Each structure stands twice: as structure tokens, then as C-alpha cells.
mmCIF file of C-alpha atoms and ligand atoms in Angstrom:
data_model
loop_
_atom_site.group_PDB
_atom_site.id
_atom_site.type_symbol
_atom_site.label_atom_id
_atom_site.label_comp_id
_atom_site.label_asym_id
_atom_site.label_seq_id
_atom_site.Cartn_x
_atom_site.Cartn_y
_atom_site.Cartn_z
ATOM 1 C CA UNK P 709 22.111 19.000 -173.323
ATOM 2 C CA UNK P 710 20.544 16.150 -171.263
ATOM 3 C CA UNK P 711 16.848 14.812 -170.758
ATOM 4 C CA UNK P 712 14.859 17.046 -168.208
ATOM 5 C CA UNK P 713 15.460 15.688 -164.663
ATOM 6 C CA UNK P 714 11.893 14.485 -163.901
ATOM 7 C CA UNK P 715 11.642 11.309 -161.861
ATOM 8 C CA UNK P 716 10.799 9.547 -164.766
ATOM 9 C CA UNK P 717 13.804 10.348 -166.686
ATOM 10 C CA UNK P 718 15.886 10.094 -163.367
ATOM 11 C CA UNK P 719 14.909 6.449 -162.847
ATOM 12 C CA UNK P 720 14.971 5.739 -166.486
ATOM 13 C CA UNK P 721 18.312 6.541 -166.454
ATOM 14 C CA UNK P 722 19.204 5.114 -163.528
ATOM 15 C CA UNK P 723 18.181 1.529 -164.622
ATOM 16 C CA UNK P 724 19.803 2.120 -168.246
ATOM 17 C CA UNK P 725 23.489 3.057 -166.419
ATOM 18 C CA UNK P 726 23.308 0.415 -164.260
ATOM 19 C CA UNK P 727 21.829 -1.977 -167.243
ATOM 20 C CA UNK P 728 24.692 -0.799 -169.525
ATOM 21 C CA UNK P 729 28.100 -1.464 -166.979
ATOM 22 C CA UNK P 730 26.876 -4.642 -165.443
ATOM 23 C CA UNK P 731 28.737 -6.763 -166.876
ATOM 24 C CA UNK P 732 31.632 -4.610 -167.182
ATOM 25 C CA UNK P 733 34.657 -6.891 -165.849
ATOM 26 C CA UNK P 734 37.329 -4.237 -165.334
ATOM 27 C CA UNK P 735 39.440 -3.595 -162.323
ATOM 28 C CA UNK P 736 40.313 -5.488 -159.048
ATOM 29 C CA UNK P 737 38.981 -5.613 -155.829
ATOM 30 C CA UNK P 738 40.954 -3.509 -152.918
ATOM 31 C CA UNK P 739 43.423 -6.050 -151.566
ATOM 32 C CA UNK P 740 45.493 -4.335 -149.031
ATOM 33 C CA UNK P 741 43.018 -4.221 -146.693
ATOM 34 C CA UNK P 742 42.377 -8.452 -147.212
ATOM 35 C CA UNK P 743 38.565 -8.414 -145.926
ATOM 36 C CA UNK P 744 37.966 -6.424 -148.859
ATOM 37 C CA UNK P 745 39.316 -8.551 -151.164
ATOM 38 C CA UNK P 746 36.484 -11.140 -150.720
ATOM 39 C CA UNK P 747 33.827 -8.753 -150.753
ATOM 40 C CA UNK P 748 31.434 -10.295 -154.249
ATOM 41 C CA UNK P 749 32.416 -8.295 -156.958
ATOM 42 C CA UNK P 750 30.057 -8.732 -159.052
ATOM 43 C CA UNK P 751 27.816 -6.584 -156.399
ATOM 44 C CA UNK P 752 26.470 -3.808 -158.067
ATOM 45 C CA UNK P 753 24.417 -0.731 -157.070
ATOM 46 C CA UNK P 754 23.315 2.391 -158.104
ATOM 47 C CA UNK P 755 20.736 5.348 -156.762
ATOM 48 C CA UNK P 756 19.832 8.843 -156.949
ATOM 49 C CA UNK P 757 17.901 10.848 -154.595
ATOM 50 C CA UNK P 758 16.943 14.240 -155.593
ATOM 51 C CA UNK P 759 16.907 17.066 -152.554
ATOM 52 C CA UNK P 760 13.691 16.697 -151.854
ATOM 53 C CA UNK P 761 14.118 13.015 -151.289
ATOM 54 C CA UNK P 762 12.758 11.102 -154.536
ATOM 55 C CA UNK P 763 14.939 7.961 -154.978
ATOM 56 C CA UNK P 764 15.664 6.589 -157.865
ATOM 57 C CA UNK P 765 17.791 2.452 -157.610
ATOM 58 C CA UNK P 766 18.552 0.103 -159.616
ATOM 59 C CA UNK P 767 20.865 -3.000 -158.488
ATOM 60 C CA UNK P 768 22.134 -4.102 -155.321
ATOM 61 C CA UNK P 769 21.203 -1.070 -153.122
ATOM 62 C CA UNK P 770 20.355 -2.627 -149.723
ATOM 63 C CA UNK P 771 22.966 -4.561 -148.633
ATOM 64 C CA UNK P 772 25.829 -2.653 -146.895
ATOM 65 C CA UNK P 773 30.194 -2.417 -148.022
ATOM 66 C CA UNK P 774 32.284 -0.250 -145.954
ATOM 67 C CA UNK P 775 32.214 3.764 -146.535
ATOM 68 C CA UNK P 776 36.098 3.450 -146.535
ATOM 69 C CA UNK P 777 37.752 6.756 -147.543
ATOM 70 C CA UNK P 778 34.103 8.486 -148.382
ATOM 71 C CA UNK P 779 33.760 9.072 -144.745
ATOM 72 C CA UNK P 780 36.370 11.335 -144.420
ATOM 73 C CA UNK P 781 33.301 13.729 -146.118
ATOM 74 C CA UNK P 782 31.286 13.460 -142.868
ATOM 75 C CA UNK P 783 34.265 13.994 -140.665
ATOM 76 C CA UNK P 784 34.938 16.717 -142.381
ATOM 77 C CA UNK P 785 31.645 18.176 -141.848
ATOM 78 C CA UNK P 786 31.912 17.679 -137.857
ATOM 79 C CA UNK P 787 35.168 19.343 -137.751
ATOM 80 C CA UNK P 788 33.504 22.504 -139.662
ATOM 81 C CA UNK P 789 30.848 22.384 -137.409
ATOM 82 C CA UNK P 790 33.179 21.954 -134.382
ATOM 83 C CA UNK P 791 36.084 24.187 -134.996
ATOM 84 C CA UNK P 792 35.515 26.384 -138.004
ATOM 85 C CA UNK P 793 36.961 26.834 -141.253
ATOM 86 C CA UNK P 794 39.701 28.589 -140.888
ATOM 87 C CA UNK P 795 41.465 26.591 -138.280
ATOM 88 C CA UNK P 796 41.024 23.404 -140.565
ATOM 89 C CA UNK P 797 42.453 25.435 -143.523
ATOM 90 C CA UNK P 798 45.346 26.296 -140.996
ATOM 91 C CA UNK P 799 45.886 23.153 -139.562
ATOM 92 C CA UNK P 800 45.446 20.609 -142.473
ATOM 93 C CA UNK P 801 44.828 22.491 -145.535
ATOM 94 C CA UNK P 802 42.356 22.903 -148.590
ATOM 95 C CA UNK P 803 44.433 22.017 -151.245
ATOM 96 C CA UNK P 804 45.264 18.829 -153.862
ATOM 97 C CA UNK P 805 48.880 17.052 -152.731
ATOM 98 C CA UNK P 806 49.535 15.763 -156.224
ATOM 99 C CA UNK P 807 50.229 12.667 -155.001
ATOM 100 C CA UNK P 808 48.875 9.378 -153.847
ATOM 101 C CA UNK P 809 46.414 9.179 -151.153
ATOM 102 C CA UNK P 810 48.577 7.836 -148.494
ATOM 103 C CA UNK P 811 51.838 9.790 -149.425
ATOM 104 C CA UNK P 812 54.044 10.265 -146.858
ATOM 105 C CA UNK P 813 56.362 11.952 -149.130
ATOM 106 C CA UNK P 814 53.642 15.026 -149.633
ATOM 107 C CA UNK P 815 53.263 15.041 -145.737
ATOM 108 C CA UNK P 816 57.165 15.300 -145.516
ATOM 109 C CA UNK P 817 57.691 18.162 -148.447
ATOM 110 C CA UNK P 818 55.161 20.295 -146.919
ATOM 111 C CA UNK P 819 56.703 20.278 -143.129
ATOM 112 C CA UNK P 820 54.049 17.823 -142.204
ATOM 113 C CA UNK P 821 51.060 19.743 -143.276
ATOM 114 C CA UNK P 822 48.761 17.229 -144.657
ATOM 115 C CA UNK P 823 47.311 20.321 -147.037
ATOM 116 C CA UNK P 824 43.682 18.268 -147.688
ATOM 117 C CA UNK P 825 41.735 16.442 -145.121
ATOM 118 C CA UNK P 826 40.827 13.404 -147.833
ATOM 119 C CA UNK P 827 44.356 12.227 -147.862
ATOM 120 C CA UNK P 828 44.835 9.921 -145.453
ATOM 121 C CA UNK P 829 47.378 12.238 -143.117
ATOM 122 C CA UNK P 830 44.743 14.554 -143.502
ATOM 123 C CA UNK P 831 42.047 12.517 -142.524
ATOM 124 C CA UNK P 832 43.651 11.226 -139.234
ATOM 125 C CA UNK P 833 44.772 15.074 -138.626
ATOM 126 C CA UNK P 834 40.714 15.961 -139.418
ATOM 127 C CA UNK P 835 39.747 13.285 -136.850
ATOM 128 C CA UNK P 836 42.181 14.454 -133.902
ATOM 129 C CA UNK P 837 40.887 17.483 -134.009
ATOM 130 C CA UNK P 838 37.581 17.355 -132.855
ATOM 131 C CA UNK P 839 36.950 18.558 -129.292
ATOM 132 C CA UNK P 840 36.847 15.851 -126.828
ATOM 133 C CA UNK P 841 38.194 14.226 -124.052
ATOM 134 C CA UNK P 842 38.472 10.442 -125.088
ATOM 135 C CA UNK P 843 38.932 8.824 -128.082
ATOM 136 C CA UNK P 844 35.578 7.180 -126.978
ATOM 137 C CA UNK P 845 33.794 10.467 -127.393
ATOM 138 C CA UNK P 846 35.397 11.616 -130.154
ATOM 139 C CA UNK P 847 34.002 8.458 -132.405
ATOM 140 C CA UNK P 848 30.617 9.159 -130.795
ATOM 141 C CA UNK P 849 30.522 12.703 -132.062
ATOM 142 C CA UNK P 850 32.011 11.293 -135.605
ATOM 143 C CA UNK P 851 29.192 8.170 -135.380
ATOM 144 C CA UNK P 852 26.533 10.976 -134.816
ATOM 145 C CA UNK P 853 27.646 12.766 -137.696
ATOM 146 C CA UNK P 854 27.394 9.837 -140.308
ATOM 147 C CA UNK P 855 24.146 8.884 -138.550
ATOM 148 C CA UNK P 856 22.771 12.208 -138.734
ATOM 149 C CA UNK P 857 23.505 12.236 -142.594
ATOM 150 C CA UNK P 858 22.136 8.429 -143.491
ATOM 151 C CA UNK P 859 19.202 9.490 -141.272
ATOM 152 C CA UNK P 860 19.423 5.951 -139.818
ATOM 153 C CA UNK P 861 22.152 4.291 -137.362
ATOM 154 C CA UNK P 862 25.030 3.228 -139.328
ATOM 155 C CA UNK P 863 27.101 0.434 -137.370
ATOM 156 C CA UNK P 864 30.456 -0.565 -137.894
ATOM 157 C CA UNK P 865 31.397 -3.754 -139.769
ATOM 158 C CA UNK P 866 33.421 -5.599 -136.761
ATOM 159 C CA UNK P 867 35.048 -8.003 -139.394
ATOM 160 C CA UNK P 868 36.491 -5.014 -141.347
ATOM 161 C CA UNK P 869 37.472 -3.373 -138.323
ATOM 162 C CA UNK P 870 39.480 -6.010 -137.448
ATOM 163 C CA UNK P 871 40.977 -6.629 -140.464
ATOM 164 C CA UNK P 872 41.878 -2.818 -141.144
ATOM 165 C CA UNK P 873 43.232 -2.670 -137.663
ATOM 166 C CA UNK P 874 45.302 -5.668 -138.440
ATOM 167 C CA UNK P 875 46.720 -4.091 -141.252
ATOM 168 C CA UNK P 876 47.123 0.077 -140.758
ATOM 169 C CA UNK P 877 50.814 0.250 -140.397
ATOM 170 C CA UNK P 878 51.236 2.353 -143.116
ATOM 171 C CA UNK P 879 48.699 4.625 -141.379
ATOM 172 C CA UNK P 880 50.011 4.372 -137.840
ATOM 173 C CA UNK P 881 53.073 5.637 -139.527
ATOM 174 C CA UNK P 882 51.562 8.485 -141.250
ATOM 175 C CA UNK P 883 50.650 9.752 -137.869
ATOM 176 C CA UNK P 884 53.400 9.808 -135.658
ATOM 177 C CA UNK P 885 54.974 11.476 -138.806
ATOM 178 C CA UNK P 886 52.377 14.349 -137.970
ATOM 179 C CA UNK P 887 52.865 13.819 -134.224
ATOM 180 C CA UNK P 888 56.440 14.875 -134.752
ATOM 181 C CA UNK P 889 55.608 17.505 -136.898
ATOM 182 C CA UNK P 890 53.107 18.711 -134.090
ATOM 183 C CA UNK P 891 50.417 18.710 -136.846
ATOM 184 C CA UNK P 892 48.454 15.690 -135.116
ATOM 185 C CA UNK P 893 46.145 17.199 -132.077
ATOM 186 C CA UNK P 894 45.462 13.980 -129.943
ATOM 187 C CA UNK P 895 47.053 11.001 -129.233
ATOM 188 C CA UNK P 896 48.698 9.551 -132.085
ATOM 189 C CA UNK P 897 47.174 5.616 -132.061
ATOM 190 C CA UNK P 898 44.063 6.548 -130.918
ATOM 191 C CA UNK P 899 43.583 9.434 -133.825
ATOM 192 C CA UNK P 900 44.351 6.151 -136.451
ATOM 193 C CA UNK P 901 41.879 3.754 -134.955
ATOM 194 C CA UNK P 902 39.452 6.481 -134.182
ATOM 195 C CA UNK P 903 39.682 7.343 -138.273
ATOM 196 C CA UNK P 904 40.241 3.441 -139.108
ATOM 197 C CA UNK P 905 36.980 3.352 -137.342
ATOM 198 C CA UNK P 906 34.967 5.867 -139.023
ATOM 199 C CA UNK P 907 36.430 3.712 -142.599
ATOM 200 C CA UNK P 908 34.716 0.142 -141.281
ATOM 201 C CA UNK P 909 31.418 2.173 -141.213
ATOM 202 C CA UNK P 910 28.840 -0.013 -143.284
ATOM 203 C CA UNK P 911 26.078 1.374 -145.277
ATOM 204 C CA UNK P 912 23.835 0.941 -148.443
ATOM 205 C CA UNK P 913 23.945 2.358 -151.759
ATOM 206 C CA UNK P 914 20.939 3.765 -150.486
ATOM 207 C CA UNK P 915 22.326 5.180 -147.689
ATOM 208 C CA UNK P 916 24.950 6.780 -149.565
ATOM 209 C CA UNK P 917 22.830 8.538 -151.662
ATOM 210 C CA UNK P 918 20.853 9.594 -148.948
ATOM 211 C CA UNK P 919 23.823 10.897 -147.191
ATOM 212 C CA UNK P 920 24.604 13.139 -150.520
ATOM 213 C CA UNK P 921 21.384 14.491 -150.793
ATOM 214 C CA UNK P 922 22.084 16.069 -147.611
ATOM 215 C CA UNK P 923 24.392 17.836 -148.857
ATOM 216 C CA UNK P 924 22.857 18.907 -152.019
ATOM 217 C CA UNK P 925 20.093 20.269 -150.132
ATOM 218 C CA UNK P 926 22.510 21.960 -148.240
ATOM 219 C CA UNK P 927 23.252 20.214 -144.877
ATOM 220 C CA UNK P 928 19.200 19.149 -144.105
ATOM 221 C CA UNK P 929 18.457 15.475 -144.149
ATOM 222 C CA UNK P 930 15.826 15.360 -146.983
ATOM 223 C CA UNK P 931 14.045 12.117 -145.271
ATOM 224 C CA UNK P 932 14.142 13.126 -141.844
ATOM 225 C CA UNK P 933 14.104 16.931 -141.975
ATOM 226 C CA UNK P 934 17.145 16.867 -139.003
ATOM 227 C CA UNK P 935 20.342 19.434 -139.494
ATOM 228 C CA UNK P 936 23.355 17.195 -140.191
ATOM 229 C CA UNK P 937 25.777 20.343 -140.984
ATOM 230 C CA UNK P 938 25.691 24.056 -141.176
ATOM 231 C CA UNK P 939 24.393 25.073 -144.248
ATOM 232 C CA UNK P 940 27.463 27.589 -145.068
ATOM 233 C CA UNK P 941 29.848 24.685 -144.451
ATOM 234 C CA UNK P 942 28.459 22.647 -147.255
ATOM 235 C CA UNK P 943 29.823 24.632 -150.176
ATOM 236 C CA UNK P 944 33.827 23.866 -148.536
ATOM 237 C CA UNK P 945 32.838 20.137 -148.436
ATOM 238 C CA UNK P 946 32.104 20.541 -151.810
ATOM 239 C CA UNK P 947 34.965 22.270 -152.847
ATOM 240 C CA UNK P 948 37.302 19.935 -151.279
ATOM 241 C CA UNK P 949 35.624 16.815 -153.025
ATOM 242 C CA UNK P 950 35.672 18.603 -156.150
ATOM 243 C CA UNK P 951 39.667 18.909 -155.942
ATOM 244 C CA UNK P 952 40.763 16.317 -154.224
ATOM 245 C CA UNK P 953 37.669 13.267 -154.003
ATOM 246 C CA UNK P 954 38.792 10.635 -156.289
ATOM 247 C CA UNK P 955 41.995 10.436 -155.651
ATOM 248 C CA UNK P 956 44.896 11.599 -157.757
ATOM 249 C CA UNK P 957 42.227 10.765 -160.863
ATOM 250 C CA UNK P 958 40.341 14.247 -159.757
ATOM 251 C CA UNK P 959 41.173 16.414 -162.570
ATOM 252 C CA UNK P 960 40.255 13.677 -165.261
ATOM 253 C CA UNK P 961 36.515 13.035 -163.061
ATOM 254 C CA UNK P 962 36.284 16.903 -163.498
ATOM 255 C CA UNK P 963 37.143 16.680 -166.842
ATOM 256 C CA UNK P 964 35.019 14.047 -167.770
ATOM 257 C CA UNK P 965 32.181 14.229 -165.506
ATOM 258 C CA UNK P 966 32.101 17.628 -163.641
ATOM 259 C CA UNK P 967 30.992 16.727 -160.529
ATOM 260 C CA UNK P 968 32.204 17.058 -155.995
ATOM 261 C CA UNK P 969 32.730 13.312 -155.812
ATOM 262 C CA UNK P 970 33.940 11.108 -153.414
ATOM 263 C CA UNK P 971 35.451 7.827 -153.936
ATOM 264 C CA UNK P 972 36.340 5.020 -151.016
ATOM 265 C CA UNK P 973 38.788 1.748 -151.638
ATOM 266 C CA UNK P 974 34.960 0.051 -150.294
ATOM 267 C CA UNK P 975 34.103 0.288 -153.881
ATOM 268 C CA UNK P 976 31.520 3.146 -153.073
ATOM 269 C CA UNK P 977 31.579 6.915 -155.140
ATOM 270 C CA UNK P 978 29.090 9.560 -154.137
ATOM 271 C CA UNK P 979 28.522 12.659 -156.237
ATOM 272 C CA UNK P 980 26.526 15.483 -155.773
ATOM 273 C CA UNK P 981 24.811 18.264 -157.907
ATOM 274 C CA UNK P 982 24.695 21.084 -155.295
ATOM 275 C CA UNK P 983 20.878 22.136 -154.917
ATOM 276 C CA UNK P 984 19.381 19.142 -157.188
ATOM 277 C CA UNK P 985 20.319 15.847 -156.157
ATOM 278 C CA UNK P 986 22.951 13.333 -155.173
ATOM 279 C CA UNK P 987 24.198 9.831 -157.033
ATOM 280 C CA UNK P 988 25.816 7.103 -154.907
ATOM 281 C CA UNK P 989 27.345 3.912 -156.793
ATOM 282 C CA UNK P 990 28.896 1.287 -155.370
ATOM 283 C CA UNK P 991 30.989 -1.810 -156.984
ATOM 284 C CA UNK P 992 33.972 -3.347 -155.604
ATOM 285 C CA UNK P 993 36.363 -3.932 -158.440
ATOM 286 C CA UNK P 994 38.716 -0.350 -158.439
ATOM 287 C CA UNK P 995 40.829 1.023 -161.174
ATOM 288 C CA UNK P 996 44.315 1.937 -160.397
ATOM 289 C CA UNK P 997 43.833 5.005 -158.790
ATOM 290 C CA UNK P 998 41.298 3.340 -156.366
ATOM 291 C CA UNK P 999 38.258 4.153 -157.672
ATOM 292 C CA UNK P 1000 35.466 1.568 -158.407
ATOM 293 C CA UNK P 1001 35.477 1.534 -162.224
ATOM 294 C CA UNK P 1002 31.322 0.525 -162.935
ATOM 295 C CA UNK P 1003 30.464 3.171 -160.095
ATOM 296 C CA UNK P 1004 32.744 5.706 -162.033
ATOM 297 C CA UNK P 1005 31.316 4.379 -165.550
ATOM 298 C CA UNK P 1006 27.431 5.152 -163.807
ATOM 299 C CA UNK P 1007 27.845 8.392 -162.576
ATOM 300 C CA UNK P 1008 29.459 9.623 -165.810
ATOM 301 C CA UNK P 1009 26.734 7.868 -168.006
ATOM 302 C CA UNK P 1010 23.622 9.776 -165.296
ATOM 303 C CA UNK P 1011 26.024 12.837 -165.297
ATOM 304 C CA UNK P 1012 25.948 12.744 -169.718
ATOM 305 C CA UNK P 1013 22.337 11.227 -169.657
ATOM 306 C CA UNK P 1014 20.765 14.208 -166.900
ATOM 307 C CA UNK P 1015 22.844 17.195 -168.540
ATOM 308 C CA UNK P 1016 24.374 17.637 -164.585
ATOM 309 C CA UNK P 1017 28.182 18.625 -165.317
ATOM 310 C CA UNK P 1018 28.359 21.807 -163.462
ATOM 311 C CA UNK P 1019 30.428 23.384 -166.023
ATOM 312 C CA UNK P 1020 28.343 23.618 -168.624
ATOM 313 C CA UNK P 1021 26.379 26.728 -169.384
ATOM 314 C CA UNK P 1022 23.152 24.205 -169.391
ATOM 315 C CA UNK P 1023 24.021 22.190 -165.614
ATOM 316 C CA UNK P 1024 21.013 23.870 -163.146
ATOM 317 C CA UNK P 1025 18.506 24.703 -166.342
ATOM 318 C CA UNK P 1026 16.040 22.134 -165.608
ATOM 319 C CA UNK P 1027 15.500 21.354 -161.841
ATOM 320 C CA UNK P 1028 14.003 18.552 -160.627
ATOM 321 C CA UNK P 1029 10.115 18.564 -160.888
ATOM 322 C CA UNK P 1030 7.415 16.554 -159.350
HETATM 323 N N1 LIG M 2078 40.762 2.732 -144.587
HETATM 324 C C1 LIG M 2078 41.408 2.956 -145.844
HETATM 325 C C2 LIG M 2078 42.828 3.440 -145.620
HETATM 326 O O1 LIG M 2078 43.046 4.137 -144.655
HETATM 327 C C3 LIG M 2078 40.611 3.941 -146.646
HETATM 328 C C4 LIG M 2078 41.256 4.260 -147.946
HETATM 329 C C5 LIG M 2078 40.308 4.765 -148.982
HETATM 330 O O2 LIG M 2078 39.145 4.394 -149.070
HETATM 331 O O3 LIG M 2078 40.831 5.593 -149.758
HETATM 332 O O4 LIG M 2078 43.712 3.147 -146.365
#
């Protein structure tokens, strides 16, 4: 059973995990995507902020990396908000693929239902589907969502932009595959760069973990007290990051670590404890499966350390105190 999670343990073992995997030298940066090969790897950061908004950092926590894949999450949450549940259970699915992340063979065995919106077929499905008129309005209402959630105006990194644009074939691909499948619901390249978009969204550590403890306090911005999602939405966003956030490495994390998570190629993992608090990571160098290997390494130390795998008979006995 771990420590009690009082601030002072939390930020004890906060600076111990992020003491204990700094030098760590395993894994490689993302390199598909060649602006985020360059990104420093020895950058290294790693906070927790509890639902009622105590922080907790240790590291590089203020300087920003693209969200990448993580904010498919958010997206996610504005197409709950938007168009219900059941239509995105319908129309892209709630289930693990099995298979790699941008899979276009899972898209093509399943008559091009994309079956989870954190694959990337999903995610580009997720994103055409919220109500608007332009693709111009339909990144404002996703830009409002991740803003909403950070509880600060998240901007988009122009040089990552650029270079993702430069470089989403495979992506462009995956959604005229859904466009002739009819499982895309706007325009096929302006779904891809509204969602390659959304992925050159940069943040902080800080942010991150802000952005989490959202959703542990279930959809209410703990800093500035503003509604970022409906609160009986929150437990599906969970649920989907719990099967299907870190890749096709999400039944090992559960294993392991017992935690929703959500991983991006950025280098970035956020994890939540529903009702208690969130952890957000971030280090660039990624395992084989795409997820950063010191942020994984963290989060399972804090997740050991705090007693917070959910599927233990213990996870929820000590909530966070003052
Ligand atoms: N923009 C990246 C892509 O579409 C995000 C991938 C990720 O973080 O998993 O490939």
C-alpha cells in the first residue's frame, strides 16, 4: 500500500521519480514527424495536480512540446458534448483495434469503422464530426475545448504545423479510406489538417496536468472553476484511455500501472486517478510503441509510490488532504 497522498508526500514523490529516471538514456526521439526529432531530449518534466488544484513539479515543466496524439482526449470530449455518446459509439467506436495506431489494415477489416477515436482514423473521424460549417469553425470549437481544459490559451506551434503538414500522407490516406467507406463526415483534407492541427497544439507539463485534473474532478477546471465537459461524459473519456491510451502497450500500462492514460509521439503521457488527481510527464525519447519511456518510468514509480492503481482493493483509501 502506498504513502498517504498529502501534498507533502505528493511532492516528495514527485521530485524522487523525476530524481530517479533522469538520467535514464532509453528510447529515441519521434522521427517521422522530423521537427520532432530535434526537440532536446534530455528535456524532462513531471507534475501532479490534485482535483482541487495543488501542484506538485519537478523538472522542466514550463516550457511547451506538442500535445501530439494526447489531444485526441479533448476532441473527444467536444464531440461528447456536441453529439452524444451514442452516435460516437456508432460512428467510430469504443473499442481497442489490436493494432498499431495508424493501421489502415484495422480500418479496412472492420468496413472502415475506425472502432476507437485515439487511433488515428478515429481521431480524424472524431474531428469531422463536430457540427460546423467550416473547417475554420470547427478548429475554433476544438481550440476552445483544449483552452477550456489548460484554463489558459494554448497556441499552436507554427513550426510543427508545418512540418506535420509536410509530412501526413499516411494520414491523408487514412481518410479518404474513411471517405470511401462513408465513415468520414466532412471534407476529407480539411478533417486531416483540422486534426493535424489540434496535434501541433503546444503546452507545458504544467498544462497537461492541469488539463487532467479536469478530468479527475470530473469535467470542472480546478484553477479556474469554468465547465470544460459534461460531467457524465468524463467517465467514457476515461474508459477509452484506459483501453486504448498508450497505444498497442495498453494492456501492459494496465498491468503495470493501472491507470486512463494517454500517451502522444510529443513525448507527453497524462494519467488520471478519477476523483483525486492527475499526473502529466513529458520526455521526448519514446519506446517502440511510441510512448515516452522516463514519462512512462514516472508515472509508474508516483502510481507504486501514492498506492493509485485503481485495481487494487487499497486505490481511493486515502484521498488527498490539505
Ligand atoms: N500527429 C501525429 C500523427 O498523426 C500524432 C501521433 C501520436 O501522437 O500518436 O501521427
Amino acid at each position: 500500500m502506498g504513502a498517504p497522498t498529502t501534498p507533502a508526500t505528493i511532492r516528495a514523490a514527485t521530485t524522487e521519480a523525476h530524481q530517479r529516471f533522469q538520467d535514464l538514456k532509453e528510447g529515441q526521439n519521434a522521427s517521422y514527424i522530423p521537427v520532432l526529432a530535434r526537440v532536446q531530449p534530455e528535456r524532462f518534466g513531471l507534475v501532479v495536480i490534485t482535483a482541487d488544484g495543488q501542484a506538485a513539479e519537478a523538472g522542466d515543466t514550463r516550457s511547451e512540446f506538442a500535445i501530439e496524439s494526447i489531444s485526441k482526449v479533448f476532441t473527444l470530449a467536444r464531440v461528447l458534448d456536441e453529439v452524444g455518446a451514442e452516435v460516437l459509439q456508432k460512428k467510430v467506436g469504443d473499442n481497442p483495434t489490436g493494432e498499431s495506431f495508424a493501421s489502415v489494415h484495422a480500418l479496412v477489416v472492420h468496413d472502415g469503422k475506425p472502432l476507437n477515436p485515439f487511433v488515428n482514423a478515429g481521431a480524424i473521424a472524431t474531428v469531422s464530426l463536430i457540427p460546423a460549417d467550416s473547417a475554420a469553425r470547427r478548429w475554433e470549437k476544438i481550440h476552445e475545448t483544449v483552452c477550456a481544459f489548460a484554463g489558459r490559451k494554448l497556441e499552436v506551434m507554427d513550426e510543427v504545423y508545418r512540418s506535420e503538414s509536410a509530412t501526413n500522407q499516411h494520414n491523408r490516406a487514412l481518410a479518404w479510406l474513411l471517405d470511401s467507406s462513408h465513415t468520414l463526415y466532412s471534407d476529407p483534407m480539411e478533417a486531416t489538417d483540422v486534426y493535424t492541427r489540434q496535434c501541433s497544439v503546444g503546452l507545458t507539463t504544467y498544462d497537461l496536468a492541469v488539463m487532467g485534473a479536469t478530468l479527475a474532478a470530473g469535467g470542472i477546471n480546478p484553477l479556474t472553476r469554468q465547465r470544460a465537459v459534461k460531467a457524465e461524459h468524463v467517465p467514457r473519456i476515461l474508459a477509452e484511455m484506459t483501453m486504448s491510451g498508450l497505444y498497442d502497450n495498453t494492456g501492459t500500462w494496465q498491468y503495470e500501472v493501472g491507470l486512463p492514460a494517454k500517451s502522444g509521439v510529443g513525448g507527453g503521457i497524462l494519467a488520471v486517478v478519477p476523483g483525486r488527481l492527475a499526473i502529466a510527464a513529458f520526455s521526448p525519447p519514446l519506446d517502440r510503441f511510441g510512448n515516452s519511456v522516463r514519462s512512462q518510468r514516472a508515472i509508474r514509480h508516483l502510481s507504486e509510490a501514492l498506492g493509485l492503481n485503481l485495481f487494487a482493493a487499497t486505490a481511493g483509501a486515502s484521498p488527498p488532504t490539505r
